[in-house]
């Protein structure tokens, strides 16, 4: 395939933020004295806040508790960003530089909201690197629905067969598959399953390897 456009997931793909979210969830649950099972976070990696609030509303006894839990979680995340704990994933800068050099269009399509995406990009000095962002503000349904990736591809105007989605999560992979856009998985917290291996175009260890893959396909 000749790569003309790249759609980036954000959390867990561009930034080592899934770990921060997980730690923030644990801290929020402890502060509220709520039970937090080991698999709660893993099952919703890449999903939208609406899905999280619905689930935690059922798990924690109601929507008010779920909203408080999410608010405390984001307070923890904001504090972590202020402490400089948000780290870019290995190879991100090299990949972005190569895409710019080759004039390959890039865009973010994230289940997060634009204000939070902006906070992350500002904290890592990447605001100017992404002229277009598609977020949960822009679509009716988050991943694993295809809405985010379909809108992102339409925005950059590249054919599906010449576009790559970069993801780390199962929900993101399912969304890419539903949109008909090839997807490369760079694993983060969850290791690839047989399903991941069947649906992904490639499973690569880091964004340096993604850059090298695109070099061979542009």
XYZ file of C-alpha atoms in Angstrom:
218
model
C 0.000 0.000 0.000
C 1.095 3.567 -0.673
C 0.469 5.542 2.524
C -1.058 8.971 1.904
C -2.583 9.667 5.318
C -2.125 8.571 8.931
C -4.794 8.678 11.631
C -3.378 8.731 15.156
C -5.127 7.500 18.254
C -3.825 9.496 21.214
C -3.979 7.812 24.630
C -1.630 4.850 24.820
C -0.410 5.410 21.259
C 1.113 8.885 21.249
C 1.449 9.233 25.006
C 2.070 6.882 27.909
C -1.225 8.105 29.343
C -3.195 4.885 29.846
C -0.981 4.168 32.849
C -1.775 7.633 34.226
C -5.504 7.086 33.732
C -5.341 3.723 35.472
C -3.472 5.173 38.441
C -5.931 8.083 38.562
C -8.862 5.641 38.543
C -7.353 3.750 41.470
C -6.782 6.978 43.420
C -10.331 8.211 42.742
C -11.852 4.887 43.782
C -9.792 4.849 46.972
C -10.808 8.423 47.806
C -14.484 7.526 47.355
C -14.024 4.153 49.092
C -15.391 2.312 46.058
C -14.437 -1.196 44.894
C -12.306 -1.229 41.755
C -11.804 -4.626 40.111
C -8.577 -5.372 38.241
C -10.314 -5.689 34.863
C -12.391 -2.495 35.048
C -9.869 -0.333 33.247
C -8.639 -2.857 30.714
C -12.061 -3.539 29.235
C -12.658 0.143 28.421
C -9.269 1.175 27.019
C -10.021 3.318 23.979
C -13.708 3.744 24.821
C -15.543 7.018 25.359
C -16.368 8.758 28.646
C -20.059 8.036 28.029
C -19.368 4.299 28.034
C -17.268 4.675 31.189
C -19.909 6.701 33.032
C -22.608 4.191 32.114
C -20.508 1.276 33.328
C -19.311 2.931 36.519
C -22.834 4.140 37.252
C -23.902 0.500 37.348
C -20.791 -0.633 39.217
C -20.735 2.161 41.802
C -24.419 2.636 42.557
C -25.598 5.424 40.292
C -24.719 8.174 37.795
C -23.871 10.746 40.479
C -21.145 8.542 41.908
C -19.893 7.782 38.411
C -19.666 11.490 37.551
C -17.818 12.236 40.799
C -15.452 9.350 40.079
C -14.693 10.709 36.598
C -14.206 14.241 37.939
C -11.729 13.030 40.545
C -9.960 10.976 37.881
C -9.451 14.024 35.665
C -8.238 16.071 38.621
C -5.585 13.424 39.186
C -4.640 13.525 35.485
C -4.355 17.313 35.466
C -2.106 17.149 38.519
C 0.082 14.529 36.828
C 0.431 16.735 33.736
C 1.392 19.694 35.914
C 4.084 17.518 37.509
C 5.466 16.721 34.052
C 4.510 13.043 34.205
C 2.944 12.857 30.727
C 5.523 11.194 28.473
C 5.574 10.778 24.703
C 5.806 7.246 23.397
C 9.172 6.152 21.961
C 9.471 7.093 18.310
C 6.666 9.665 18.218
C 8.910 12.612 17.371
C 10.769 10.600 14.728
C 7.512 9.442 13.119
C 6.032 12.949 13.048
C 9.226 14.351 11.540
C 9.207 11.705 8.805
C 5.542 12.307 7.934
C 6.181 16.036 7.688
C 9.255 15.446 5.539
C 7.275 13.236 3.153
C 4.224 15.538 3.259
C 2.020 12.677 4.427
C -1.196 14.018 5.925
C -1.809 13.256 9.595
C -4.711 13.729 11.990
C -5.705 12.708 15.526
C -8.925 10.736 16.075
C -9.388 10.199 19.809
C -12.165 9.066 22.136
C -11.122 11.933 24.378
C -12.569 15.455 24.223
C -10.909 18.352 22.426
C -10.122 20.283 25.599
C -8.259 17.314 27.052
C -6.513 16.564 23.759
C -5.415 20.197 23.620
C -4.082 19.961 27.178
C -1.979 16.924 26.247
C -0.638 18.479 23.040
C 0.163 21.738 24.824
C 1.995 19.946 27.632
C 4.179 18.104 25.103
C 4.688 21.022 22.672
C 2.827 19.277 19.853
C -0.078 21.665 19.284
C 1.270 22.914 15.948
C 1.951 19.413 14.616
C -1.711 18.492 14.176
C -3.784 21.028 12.237
C -6.827 18.731 12.416
C -8.266 16.840 15.407
C -11.368 14.670 15.524
C -12.654 14.079 19.047
C -15.758 12.848 20.856
C -17.143 16.371 20.455
C -17.456 15.662 16.720
C -19.247 12.303 16.540
C -22.322 10.505 17.832
C -20.562 7.333 18.955
C -17.071 6.558 20.212
C -14.948 3.486 19.559
C -15.566 0.650 18.818
C -18.035 2.401 16.476
C -16.281 3.602 13.294
C -17.493 7.232 13.512
C -14.208 8.815 14.652
C -12.094 7.180 11.975
C -14.633 7.699 9.200
C -14.829 11.410 9.989
C -11.044 11.681 10.289
C -10.491 10.043 6.897
C -13.147 12.238 5.287
C -11.465 15.288 6.813
C -8.021 14.537 5.371
C -9.512 13.277 2.108
C -7.368 10.194 1.569
C -8.688 6.876 0.212
C -9.278 4.230 2.884
C -6.824 1.842 1.202
C -4.093 4.518 1.323
C -4.746 5.504 4.936
C -3.338 3.987 8.125
C -4.902 3.998 11.572
C -2.387 3.756 14.420
C -3.883 2.223 17.563
C -3.027 0.443 20.780
C -6.422 -0.837 21.909
C -8.960 -3.481 20.931
C -11.756 -0.899 20.798
C -9.686 1.191 18.402
C -8.842 -1.797 16.234
C -12.514 -2.762 15.990
C -13.396 0.814 15.036
C -10.741 0.870 12.317
C -11.867 -2.506 11.000
C -15.481 -1.314 10.870
C -14.402 1.794 8.950
C -12.501 -0.241 6.360
C -9.171 1.466 7.121
C -6.045 -0.684 7.655
C -4.822 -0.542 11.255
C -1.396 -0.990 12.790
C -1.368 -1.923 16.464
C 1.410 -0.745 18.767
C 0.609 -2.587 22.014
C 0.491 -0.651 25.274
C -1.085 -2.095 28.438
C -2.803 -5.039 26.738
C -0.863 -7.557 24.695
C -2.173 -8.737 21.302
C -4.699 -11.548 21.204
C -5.569 -13.910 18.372
C -8.333 -11.469 17.417
C -5.815 -8.600 17.242
C -3.487 -10.632 15.062
C -6.346 -11.504 12.709
C -7.661 -7.939 12.282
C -4.513 -5.799 12.393
C -2.479 -5.005 9.288
C 0.662 -5.218 11.420
C 1.578 -5.446 15.100
C 4.703 -3.366 15.684
C 6.746 -2.776 18.841
C 6.954 1.029 18.754
C 6.514 4.139 16.612
C 10.049 3.846 15.250
C 8.916 0.596 13.630
C 5.803 2.349 12.316
C 8.023 4.971 10.676
C 10.094 2.234 9.055
C 6.940 0.475 7.818
C 5.690 3.685 6.212
C 9.116 4.299 4.636
C 8.656 1.008 2.812
C 5.127 1.935 1.753
C 5.199 5.513 0.522
